[in-house]
Structure formats: C-alpha cells, structure tokens
mmCIF file of C-alpha atoms in Angstrom:
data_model
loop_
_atom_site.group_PDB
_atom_site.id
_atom_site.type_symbol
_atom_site.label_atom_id
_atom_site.label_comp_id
_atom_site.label_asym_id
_atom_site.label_seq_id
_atom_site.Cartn_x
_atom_site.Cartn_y
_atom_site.Cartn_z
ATOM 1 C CA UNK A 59 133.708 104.413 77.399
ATOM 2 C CA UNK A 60 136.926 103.411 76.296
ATOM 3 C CA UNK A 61 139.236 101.110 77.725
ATOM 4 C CA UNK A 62 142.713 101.043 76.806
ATOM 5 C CA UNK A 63 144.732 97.400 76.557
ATOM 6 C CA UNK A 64 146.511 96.551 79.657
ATOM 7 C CA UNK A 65 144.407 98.945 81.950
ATOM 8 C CA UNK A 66 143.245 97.603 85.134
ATOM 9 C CA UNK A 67 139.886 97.540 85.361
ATOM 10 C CA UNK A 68 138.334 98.877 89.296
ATOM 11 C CA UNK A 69 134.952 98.035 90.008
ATOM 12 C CA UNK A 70 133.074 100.353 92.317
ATOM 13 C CA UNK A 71 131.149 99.219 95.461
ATOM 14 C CA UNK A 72 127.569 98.699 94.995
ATOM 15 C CA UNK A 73 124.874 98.922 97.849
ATOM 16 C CA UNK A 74 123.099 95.493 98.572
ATOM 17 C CA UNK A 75 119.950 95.163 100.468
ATOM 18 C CA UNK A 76 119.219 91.481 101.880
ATOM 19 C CA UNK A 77 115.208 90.661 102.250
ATOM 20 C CA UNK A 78 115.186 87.695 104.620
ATOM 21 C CA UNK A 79 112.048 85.112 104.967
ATOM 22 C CA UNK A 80 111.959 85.072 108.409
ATOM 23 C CA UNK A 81 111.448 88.917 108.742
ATOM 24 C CA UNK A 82 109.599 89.450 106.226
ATOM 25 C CA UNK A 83 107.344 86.539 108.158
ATOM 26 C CA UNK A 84 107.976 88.966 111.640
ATOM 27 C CA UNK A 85 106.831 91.899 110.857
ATOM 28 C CA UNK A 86 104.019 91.424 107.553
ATOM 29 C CA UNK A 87 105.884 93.573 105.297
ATOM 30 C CA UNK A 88 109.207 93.293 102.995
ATOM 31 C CA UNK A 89 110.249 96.650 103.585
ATOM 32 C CA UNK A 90 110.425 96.477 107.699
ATOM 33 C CA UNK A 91 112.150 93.443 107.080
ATOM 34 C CA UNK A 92 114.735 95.737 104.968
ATOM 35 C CA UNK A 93 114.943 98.356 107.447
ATOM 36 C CA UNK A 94 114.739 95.891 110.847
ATOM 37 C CA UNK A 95 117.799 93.855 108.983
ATOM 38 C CA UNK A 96 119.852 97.110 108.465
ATOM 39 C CA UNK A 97 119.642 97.987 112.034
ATOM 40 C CA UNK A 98 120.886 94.505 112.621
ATOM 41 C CA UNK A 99 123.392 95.000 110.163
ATOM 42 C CA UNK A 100 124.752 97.466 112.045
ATOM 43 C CA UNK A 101 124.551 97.053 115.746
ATOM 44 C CA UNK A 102 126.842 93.787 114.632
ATOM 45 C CA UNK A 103 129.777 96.632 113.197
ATOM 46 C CA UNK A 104 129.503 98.998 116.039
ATOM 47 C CA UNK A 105 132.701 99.842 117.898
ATOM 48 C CA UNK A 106 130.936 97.949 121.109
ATOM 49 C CA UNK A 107 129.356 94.928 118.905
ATOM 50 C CA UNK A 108 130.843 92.867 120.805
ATOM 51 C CA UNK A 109 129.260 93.943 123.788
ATOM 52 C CA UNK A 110 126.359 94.312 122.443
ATOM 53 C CA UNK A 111 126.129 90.479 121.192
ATOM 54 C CA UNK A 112 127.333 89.427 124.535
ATOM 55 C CA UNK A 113 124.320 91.137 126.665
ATOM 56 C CA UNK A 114 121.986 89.533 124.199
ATOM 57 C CA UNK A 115 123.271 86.090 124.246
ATOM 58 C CA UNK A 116 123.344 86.518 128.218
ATOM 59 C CA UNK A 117 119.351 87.879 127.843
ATOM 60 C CA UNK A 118 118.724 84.545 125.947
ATOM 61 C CA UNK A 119 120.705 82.576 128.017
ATOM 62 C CA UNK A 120 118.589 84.092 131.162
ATOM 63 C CA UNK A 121 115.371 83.497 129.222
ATOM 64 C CA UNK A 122 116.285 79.709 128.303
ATOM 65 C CA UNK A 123 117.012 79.229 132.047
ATOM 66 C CA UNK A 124 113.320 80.580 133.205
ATOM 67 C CA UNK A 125 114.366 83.447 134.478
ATOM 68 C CA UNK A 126 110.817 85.149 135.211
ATOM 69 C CA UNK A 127 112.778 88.324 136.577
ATOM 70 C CA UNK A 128 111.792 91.141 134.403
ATOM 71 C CA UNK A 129 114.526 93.524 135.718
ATOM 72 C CA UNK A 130 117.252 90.537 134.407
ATOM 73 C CA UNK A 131 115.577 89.935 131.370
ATOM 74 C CA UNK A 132 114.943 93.742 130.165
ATOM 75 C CA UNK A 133 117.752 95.831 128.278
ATOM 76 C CA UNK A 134 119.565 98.318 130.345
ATOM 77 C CA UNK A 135 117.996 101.751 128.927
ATOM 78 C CA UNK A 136 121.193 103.374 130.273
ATOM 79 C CA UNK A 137 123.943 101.132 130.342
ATOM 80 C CA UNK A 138 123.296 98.683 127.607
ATOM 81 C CA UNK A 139 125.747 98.698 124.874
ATOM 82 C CA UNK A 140 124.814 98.651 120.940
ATOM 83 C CA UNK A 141 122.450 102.024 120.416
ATOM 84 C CA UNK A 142 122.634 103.424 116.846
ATOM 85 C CA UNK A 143 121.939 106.993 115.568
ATOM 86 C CA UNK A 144 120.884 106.707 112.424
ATOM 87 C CA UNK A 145 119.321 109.714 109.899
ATOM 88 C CA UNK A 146 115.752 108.459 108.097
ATOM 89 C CA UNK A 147 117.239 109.681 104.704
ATOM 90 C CA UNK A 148 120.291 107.699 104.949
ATOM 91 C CA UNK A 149 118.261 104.651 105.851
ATOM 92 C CA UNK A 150 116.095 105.379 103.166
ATOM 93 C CA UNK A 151 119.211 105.841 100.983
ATOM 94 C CA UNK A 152 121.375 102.698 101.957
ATOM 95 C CA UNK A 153 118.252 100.370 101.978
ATOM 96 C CA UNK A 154 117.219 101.748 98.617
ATOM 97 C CA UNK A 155 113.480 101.561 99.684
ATOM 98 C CA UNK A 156 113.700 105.440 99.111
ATOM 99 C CA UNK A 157 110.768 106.803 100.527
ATOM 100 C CA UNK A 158 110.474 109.995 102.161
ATOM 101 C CA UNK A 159 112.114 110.821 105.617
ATOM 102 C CA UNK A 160 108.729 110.808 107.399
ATOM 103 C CA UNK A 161 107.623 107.236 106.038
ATOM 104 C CA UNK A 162 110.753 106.068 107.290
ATOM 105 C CA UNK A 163 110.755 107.069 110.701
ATOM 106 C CA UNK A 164 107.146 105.824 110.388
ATOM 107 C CA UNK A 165 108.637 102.630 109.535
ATOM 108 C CA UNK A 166 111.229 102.986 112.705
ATOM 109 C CA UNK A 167 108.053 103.656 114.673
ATOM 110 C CA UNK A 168 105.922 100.092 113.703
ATOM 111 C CA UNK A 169 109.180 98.089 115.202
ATOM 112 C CA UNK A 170 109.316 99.814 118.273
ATOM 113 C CA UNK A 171 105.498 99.505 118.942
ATOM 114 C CA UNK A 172 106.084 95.397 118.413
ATOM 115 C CA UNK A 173 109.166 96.080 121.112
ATOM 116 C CA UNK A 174 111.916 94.382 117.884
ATOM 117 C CA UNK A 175 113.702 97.860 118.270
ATOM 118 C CA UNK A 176 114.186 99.097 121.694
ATOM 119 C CA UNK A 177 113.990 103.364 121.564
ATOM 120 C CA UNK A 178 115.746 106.004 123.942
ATOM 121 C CA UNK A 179 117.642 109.723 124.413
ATOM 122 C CA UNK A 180 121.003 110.510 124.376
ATOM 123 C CA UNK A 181 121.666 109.580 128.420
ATOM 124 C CA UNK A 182 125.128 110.946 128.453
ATOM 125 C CA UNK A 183 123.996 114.598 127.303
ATOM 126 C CA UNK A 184 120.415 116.084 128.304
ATOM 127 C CA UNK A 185 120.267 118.283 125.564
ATOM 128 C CA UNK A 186 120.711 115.738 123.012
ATOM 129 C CA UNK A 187 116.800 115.011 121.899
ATOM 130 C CA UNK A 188 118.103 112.798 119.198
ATOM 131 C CA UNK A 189 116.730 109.286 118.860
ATOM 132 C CA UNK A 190 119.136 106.454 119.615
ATOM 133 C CA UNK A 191 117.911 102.524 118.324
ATOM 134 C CA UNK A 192 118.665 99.223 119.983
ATOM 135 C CA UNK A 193 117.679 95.586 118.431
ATOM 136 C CA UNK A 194 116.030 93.710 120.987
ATOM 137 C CA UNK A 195 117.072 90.289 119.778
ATOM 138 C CA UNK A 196 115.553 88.281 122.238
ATOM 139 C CA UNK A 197 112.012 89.736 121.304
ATOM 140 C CA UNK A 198 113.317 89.063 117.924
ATOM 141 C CA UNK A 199 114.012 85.883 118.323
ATOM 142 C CA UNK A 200 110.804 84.986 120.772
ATOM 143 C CA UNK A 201 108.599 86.033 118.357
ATOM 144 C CA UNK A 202 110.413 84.288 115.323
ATOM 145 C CA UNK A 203 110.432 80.603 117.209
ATOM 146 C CA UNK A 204 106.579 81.112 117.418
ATOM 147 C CA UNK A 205 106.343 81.525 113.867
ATOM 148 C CA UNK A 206 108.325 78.743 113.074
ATOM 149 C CA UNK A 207 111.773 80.512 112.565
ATOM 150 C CA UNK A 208 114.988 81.763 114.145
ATOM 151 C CA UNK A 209 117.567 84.713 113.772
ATOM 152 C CA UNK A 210 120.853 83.960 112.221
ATOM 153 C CA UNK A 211 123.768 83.929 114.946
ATOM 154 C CA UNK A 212 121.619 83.808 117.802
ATOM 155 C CA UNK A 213 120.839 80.480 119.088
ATOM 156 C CA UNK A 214 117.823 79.906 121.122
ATOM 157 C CA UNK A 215 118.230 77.069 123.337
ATOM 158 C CA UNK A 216 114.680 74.748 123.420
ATOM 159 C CA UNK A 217 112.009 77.055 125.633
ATOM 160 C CA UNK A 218 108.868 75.314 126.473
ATOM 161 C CA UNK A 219 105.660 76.448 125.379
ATOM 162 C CA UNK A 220 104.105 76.091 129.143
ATOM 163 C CA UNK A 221 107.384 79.270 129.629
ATOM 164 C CA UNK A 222 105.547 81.221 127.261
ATOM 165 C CA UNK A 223 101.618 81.162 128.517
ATOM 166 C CA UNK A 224 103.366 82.148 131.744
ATOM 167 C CA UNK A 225 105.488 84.356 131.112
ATOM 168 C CA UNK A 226 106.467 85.834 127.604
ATOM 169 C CA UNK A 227 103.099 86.759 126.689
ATOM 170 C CA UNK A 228 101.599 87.330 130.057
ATOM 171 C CA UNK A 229 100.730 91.153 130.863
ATOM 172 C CA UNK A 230 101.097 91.829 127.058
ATOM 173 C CA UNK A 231 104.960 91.447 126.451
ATOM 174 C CA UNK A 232 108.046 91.923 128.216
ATOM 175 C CA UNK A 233 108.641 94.637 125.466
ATOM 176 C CA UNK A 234 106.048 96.545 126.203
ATOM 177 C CA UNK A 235 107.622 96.759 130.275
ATOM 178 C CA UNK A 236 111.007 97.369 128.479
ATOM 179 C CA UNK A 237 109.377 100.066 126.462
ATOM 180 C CA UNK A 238 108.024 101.435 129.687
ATOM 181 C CA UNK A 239 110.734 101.138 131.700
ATOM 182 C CA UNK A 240 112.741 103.253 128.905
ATOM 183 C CA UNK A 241 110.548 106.132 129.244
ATOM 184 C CA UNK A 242 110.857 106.437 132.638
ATOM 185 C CA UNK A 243 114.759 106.384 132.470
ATOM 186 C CA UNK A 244 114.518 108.801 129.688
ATOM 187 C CA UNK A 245 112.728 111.322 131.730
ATOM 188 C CA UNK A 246 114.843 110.686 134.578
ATOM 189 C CA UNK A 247 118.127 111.290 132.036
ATOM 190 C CA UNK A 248 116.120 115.163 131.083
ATOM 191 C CA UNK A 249 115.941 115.644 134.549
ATOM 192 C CA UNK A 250 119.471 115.538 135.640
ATOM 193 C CA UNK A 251 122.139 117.888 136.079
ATOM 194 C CA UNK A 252 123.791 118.946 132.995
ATOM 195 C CA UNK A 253 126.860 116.605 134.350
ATOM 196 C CA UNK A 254 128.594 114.993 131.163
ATOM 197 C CA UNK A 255 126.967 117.742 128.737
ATOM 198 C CA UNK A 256 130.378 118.493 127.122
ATOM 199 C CA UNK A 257 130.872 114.341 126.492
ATOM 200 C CA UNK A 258 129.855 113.205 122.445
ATOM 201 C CA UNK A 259 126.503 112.254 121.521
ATOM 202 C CA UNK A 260 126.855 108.504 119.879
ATOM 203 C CA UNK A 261 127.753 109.473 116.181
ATOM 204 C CA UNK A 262 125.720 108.652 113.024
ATOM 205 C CA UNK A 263 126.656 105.683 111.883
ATOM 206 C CA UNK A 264 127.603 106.005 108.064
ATOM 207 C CA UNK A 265 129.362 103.998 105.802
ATOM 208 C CA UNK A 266 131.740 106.466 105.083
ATOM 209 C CA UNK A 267 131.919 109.386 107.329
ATOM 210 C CA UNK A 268 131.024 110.643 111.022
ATOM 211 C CA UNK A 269 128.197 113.186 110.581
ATOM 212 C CA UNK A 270 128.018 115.479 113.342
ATOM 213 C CA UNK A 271 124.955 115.769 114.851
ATOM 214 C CA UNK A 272 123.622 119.193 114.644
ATOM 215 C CA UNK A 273 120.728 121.509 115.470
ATOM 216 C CA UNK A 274 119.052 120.534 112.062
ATOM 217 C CA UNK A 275 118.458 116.882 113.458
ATOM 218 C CA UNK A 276 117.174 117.731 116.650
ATOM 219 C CA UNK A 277 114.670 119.404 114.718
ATOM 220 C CA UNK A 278 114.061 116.254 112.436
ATOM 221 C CA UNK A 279 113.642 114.128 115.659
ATOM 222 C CA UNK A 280 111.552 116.026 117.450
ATOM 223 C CA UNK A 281 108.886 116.003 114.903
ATOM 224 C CA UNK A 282 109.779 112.196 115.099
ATOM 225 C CA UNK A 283 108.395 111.903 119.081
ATOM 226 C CA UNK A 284 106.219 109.160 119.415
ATOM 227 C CA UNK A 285 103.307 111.275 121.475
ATOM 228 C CA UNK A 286 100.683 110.749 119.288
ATOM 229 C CA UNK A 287 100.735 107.349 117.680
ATOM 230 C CA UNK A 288 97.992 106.247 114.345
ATOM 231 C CA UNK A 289 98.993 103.260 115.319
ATOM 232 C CA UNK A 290 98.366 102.855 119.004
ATOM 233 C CA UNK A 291 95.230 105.590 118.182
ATOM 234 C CA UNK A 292 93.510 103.167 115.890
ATOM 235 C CA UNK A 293 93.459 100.047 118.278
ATOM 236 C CA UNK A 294 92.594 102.534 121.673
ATOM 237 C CA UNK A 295 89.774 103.773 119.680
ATOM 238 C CA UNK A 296 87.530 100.891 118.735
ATOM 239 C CA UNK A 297 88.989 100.608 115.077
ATOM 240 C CA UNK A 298 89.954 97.054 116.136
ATOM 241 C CA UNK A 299 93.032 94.634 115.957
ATOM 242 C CA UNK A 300 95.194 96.673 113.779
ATOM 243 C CA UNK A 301 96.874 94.517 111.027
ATOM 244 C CA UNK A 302 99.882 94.106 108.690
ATOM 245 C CA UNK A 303 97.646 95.534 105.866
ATOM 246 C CA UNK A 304 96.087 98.165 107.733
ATOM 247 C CA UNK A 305 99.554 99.260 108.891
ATOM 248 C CA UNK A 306 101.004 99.335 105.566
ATOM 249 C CA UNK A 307 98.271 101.822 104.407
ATOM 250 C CA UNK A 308 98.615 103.917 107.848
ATOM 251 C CA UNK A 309 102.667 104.294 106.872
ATOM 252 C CA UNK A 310 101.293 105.123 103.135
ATOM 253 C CA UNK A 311 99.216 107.820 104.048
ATOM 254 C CA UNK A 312 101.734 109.235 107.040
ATOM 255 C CA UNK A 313 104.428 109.451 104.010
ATOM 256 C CA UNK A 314 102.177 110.876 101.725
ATOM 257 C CA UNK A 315 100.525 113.872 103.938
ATOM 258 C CA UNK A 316 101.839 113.559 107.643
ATOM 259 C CA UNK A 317 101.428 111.665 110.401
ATOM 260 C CA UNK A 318 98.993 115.036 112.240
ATOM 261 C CA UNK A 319 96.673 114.653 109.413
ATOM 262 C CA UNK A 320 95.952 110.790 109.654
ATOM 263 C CA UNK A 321 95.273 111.517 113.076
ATOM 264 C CA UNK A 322 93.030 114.546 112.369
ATOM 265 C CA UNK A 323 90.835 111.938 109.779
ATOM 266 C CA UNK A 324 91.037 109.148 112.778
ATOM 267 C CA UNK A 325 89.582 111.580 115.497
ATOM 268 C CA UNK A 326 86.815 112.743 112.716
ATOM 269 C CA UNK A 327 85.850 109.314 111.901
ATOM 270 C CA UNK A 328 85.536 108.228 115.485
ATOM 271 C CA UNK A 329 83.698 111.763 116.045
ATOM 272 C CA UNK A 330 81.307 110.950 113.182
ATOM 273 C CA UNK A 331 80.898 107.432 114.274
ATOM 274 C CA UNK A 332 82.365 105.735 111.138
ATOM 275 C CA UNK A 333 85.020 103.509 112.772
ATOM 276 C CA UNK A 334 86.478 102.104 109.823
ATOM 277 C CA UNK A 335 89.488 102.600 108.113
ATOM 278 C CA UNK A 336 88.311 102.852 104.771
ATOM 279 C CA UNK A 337 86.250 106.293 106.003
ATOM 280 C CA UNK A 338 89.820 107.347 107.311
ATOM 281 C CA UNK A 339 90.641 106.837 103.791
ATOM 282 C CA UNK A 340 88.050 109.112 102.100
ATOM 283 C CA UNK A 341 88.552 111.839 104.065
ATOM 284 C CA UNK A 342 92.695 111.569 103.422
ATOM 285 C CA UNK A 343 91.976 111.438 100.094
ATOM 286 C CA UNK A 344 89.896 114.813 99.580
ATOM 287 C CA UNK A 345 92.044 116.178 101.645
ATOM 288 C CA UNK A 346 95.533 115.364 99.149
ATOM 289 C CA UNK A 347 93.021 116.215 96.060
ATOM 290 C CA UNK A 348 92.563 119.823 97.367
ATOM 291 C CA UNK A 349 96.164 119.999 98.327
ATOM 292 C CA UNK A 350 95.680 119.830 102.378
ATOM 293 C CA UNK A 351 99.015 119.326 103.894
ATOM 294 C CA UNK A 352 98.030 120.801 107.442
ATOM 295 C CA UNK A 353 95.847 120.454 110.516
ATOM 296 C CA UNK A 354 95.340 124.104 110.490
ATOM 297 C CA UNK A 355 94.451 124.010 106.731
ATOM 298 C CA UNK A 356 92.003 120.564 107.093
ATOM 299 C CA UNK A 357 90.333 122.891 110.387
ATOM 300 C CA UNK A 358 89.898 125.541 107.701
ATOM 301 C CA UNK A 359 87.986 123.187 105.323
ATOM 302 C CA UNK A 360 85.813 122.026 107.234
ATOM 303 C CA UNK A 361 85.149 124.799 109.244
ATOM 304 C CA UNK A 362 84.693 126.816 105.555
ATOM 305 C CA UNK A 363 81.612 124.011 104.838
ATOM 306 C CA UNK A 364 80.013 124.370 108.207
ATOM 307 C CA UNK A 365 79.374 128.083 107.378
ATOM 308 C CA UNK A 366 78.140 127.163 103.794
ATOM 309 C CA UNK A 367 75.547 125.339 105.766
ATOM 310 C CA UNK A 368 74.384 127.884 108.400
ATOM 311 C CA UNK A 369 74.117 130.328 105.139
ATOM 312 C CA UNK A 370 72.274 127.732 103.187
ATOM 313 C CA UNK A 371 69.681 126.958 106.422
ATOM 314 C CA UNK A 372 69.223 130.930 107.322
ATOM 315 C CA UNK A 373 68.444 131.708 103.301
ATOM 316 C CA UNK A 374 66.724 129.053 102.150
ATOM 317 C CA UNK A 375 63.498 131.064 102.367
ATOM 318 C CA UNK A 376 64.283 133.903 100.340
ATOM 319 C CA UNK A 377 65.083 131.399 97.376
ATOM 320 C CA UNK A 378 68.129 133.145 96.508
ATOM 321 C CA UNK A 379 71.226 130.597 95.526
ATOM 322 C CA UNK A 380 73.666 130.703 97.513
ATOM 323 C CA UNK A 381 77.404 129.144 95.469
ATOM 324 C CA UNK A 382 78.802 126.579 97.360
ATOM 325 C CA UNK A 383 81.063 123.817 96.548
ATOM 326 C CA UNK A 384 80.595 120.392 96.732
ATOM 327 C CA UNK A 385 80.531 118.287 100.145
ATOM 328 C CA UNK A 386 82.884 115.758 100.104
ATOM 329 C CA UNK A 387 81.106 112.174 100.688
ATOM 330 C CA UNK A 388 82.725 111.581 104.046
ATOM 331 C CA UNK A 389 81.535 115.167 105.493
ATOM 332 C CA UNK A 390 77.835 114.124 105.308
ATOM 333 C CA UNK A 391 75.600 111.542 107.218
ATOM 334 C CA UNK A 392 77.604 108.428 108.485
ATOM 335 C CA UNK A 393 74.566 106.356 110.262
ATOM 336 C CA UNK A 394 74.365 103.819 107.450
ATOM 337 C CA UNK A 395 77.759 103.590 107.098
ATOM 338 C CA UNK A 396 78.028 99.808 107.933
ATOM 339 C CA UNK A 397 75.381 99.134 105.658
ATOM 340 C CA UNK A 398 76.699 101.211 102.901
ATOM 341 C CA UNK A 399 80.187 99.358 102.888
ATOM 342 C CA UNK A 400 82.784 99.705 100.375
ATOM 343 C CA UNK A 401 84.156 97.400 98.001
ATOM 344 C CA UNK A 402 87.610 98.404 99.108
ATOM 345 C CA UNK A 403 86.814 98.222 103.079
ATOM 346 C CA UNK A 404 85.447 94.789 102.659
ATOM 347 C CA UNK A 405 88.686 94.009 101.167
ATOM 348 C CA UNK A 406 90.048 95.490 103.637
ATOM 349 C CA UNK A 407 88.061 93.269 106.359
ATOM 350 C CA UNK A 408 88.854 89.942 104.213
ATOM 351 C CA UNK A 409 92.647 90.800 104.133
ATOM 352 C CA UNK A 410 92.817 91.145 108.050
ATOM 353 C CA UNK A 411 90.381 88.312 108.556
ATOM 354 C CA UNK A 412 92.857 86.460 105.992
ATOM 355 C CA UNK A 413 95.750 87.185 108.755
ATOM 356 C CA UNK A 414 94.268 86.249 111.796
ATOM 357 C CA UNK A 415 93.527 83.037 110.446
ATOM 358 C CA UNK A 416 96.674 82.558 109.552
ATOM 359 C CA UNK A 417 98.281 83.602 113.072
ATOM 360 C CA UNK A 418 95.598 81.087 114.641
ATOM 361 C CA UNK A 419 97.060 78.489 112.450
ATOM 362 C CA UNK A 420 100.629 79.112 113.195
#
C-alpha cells in the first residue's frame, strides 16, 4: 500500500483482551479469567454503572460490618441494577478466545456454578427467556482475599477470618442462597401477568450497535438452560470433587459434541460402574470418531451392539459367522476398571491431587 507525502495516516481500533493474575488464580483457567473480566468490563460502561458499583460497594460495606443477614447481603434478583445481555458469539468474538457458541455459554455456566456471575430472566417482560448476567463482586472479591488477592476498584475493608468460618462459608456459600433465591424470583417473574410486556428487554450490549433481541436468541438461550448440569452431575454422582482440570476437559468435550452427549457418557459410566472421568472420555471419543453428534444417534449405537449380541448368543451353535463390528473398549466389562487404570486418568488423579494441595496450602 501506498502512501502519498503529506497524507494523514488513521490507525484503526484494535480489540485488546486483558488476562489478569488474580483471575486467572479465581477461577483455574486463563480463559474464564478472559471472559469473567469482560463481563466486568462491561457492567462498569453500562448506562446504570453507577448504580451498579454503588450496590456493590454498599454489599461490601454490609459484609465488612458483619452483617450475617442474608436478605441484606444477597443481590436483588429483581431490582438490582447492572444485568448484561450478552450473545456467546460476540463474547467469543470480542475476547478473541473464539470458540464455538456452546463452549462459551459453557464457560458462562462454570462462573455461575462458583456464584462470580449472578444469572436471571428478563423480569420486566415474561416472554423474554433470554439470559441476563450480573458480577457478583463481593463473591469476587471474598474468594480473591482467600487466595491472597483483591479486585481492582473494589476495596475490601479488613474481614476477620473467625467472619468467614461463621458465616461466608457456612451452609456452602452465600452464592449458592443468592443463586437460589434467583430461581425462585425467576419463576415468580413467568408467573405474572403479562403487565409491562410491551416495555424493552435490556439490549445487547455491543461495542458498536444495539442488536435487537429476536426470536433467533430465544432459541440460542433456551438450549443454554442450566437444567441439566456435567458439572453439578459429576460431583452428585460419586465422580468426586470436581476440579479446574477436570472442568476444563468437561467445557472441551461440551464444545466439541454437546453438552446432552457428555451427559449421556456420565449416566453410562455411572450405569456401568466406571466412575471416572477418563471412562467418560473413551466413550466421547468413539462416539466423535463415528461422527455421533446426538443422544438419539449414541441410543442407536448402542442399542445397534446389544442386538449384535443377542444374534451372536442365539447362533453361536449353528457355527455360522455372524459380521459384526468391533465393540468399542468402554462398551465391554468395567469390573476391573480401577485396576486397569489409564496412564491418562492417573494423570488425571495427580493433576487434581496437585490442586487440592495447593488450596490446602493457600
């Protein structure tokens, strides 16, 4: 390109992405640190930022003065200020982690399960089943003091440790009773009147534009729902203390395939008695190889092998060969699993036992 003498020069705006320590420390993974950041990013340039920051400095304010009240201490589902709508693909875009739109509302999912991002429905209009995000900073920031750190801008006046045996982490975590709470009020929200249905949904936040929400993302969110959980499945099911590294490969696999087929392999492996994620693994892995991108299809395969079997038993006298393809290794007999371990599960084990001796040490 040619640039003629005397010609001003105009740079265009380039996207920047900011990886900070002390979420990357939060949440075990550079990426959520991205995406938790950007939602910070913007709840501070909202039209009602200042709000927003306000009712959070008042919840740490509260919190510093040992306020044990959980209805003063817990965001407003309704009447808090700050919410964002925000499409996966432009998160994925602006953030330039670029993954698909399903690993990123995977992604969205992981920091509302650890209560950083608080989760709820349009209240203002019923029919509205779009997903609206809130930072909890004061979970943010509780969580970052026992690490050793502290969020930018929001000072956290001295808490005692004796505060937080007795009430942070008692019953689990205040986020998980916000969390609560917010699916109550959402239900209560679907079951009102249609009062206030011709008021706006909050608009997308963009950096350029308003995009209007339409009938395409109601779709998108509502395969977003957070029913059925890998995440809350693998811990309720005996698969243990799920970790960073463990959740990393979940959000790989929910990208990859879907979020119903790591479920499908979860419920098989606890069916077949092979709690271990590595098992989940295999069976994820045959099922990409032979292009499986469905429950219905995955029901289909394994239904297909069952009646290979029942031809193979009932024929097996006459001596006649009966074609059949190969069993995958995971579809056979699982009672030596634990004593046929993997390579990569052990790796597995090390890399969360590496992590909890690390939190024990913090």
């Amino acid at each position: 390109m040619e640039i003629e003498r005397g010609a001003d020069i105009v740079s265009s705006k380039t996207k920047k992405v900011i990886i900070k320590e002390e979420l990357v420390e939060l949440t075990g993974d550079f990426k959520l640190a991205i995406v938790l950041n950007q939602m910070i990013y913007w709840s501070e340039r909202k039209e009602d930022a200042e709000v927003f920051i306000k009712e959070e400095m008042a919840r740490l304010q509260k919190y510093s003065d040992d306020v044990k009240n959980i209805e003063e201490l817990s965001v407003n589902i309704l009447e808090s200020s700050g919410w964002i709508y925000k499409k996966a693909e432009d998160l994925s875009v602006e953030t330039m982690i670029n993954v698909k739109p399903k690993a990123m509302r995977e992604y969205l999912k992981v920091l509302v399960a650890n209560g950083w991002l608080d989760e709820r429905r349009n209240p203002k209009l019923k029919m509205d089943r779009t997903l609206q995000y809130r930072v909890n900073i004061l979970k943010i920031q509780l969580d970052l003091y026992n690490l050793g750190y502290s969020l930018e801008g929001y000072p956290l006046p001295v808490v005692f440790s004796e505060k937080e045996n007795t009430y942070f982490l008692k019953d689990n975590t205040i986020s998980e009773k916000e969390n609560s709470k917010g699916v109550k009020e959402n239900r209560k929200v679907e079951k009102e009147s249609g009062k206030g249905e011709k008021e706006r949904a909050i608009p997308e936040i963009t950096s350029e534009t308003t995009t209007e929400i339409t009938s395409d993302n109601f779709e998108e969110e509502k395969e977003s729902q957070p029913e059925d959980n890998p995440f809350n499945f693998y811990e309720q099911n005996g698969f243990g203390t799920i970790g960073s590294h463990i959740s990393q490969k979940i959000m790989h696999w929910c990208g990859d395939l879907n979020t119903e087929l790591v479920l499908k392999a979860m419920e098989i492996a606890v069916e077949r008695g092979a709690k271990s994620f590595a098992y989940v693994e295999s069976i994820l892995r045959n099922w990409a190889d032979k292009n499986i991108y469905s429950v219905q299809q995955a029901d289909a395969f394994i239904q297909k092998y069952k009646e290979q079997q029942t031809k193979q038993r009932t024929s097996g006298n006459n001596r006649k060969h009966v074609r059949t393809e190969k069993i995958p290794e995971w579809f056979g007999n699982t009672q030596n699993i634990e004593a046929a371990m993997s390579i990569e599960e052990e790796k597995v084990l090390l890399l969360d036992l590496q992590e909890e001796i690390k939190n024990l040490r913090s």
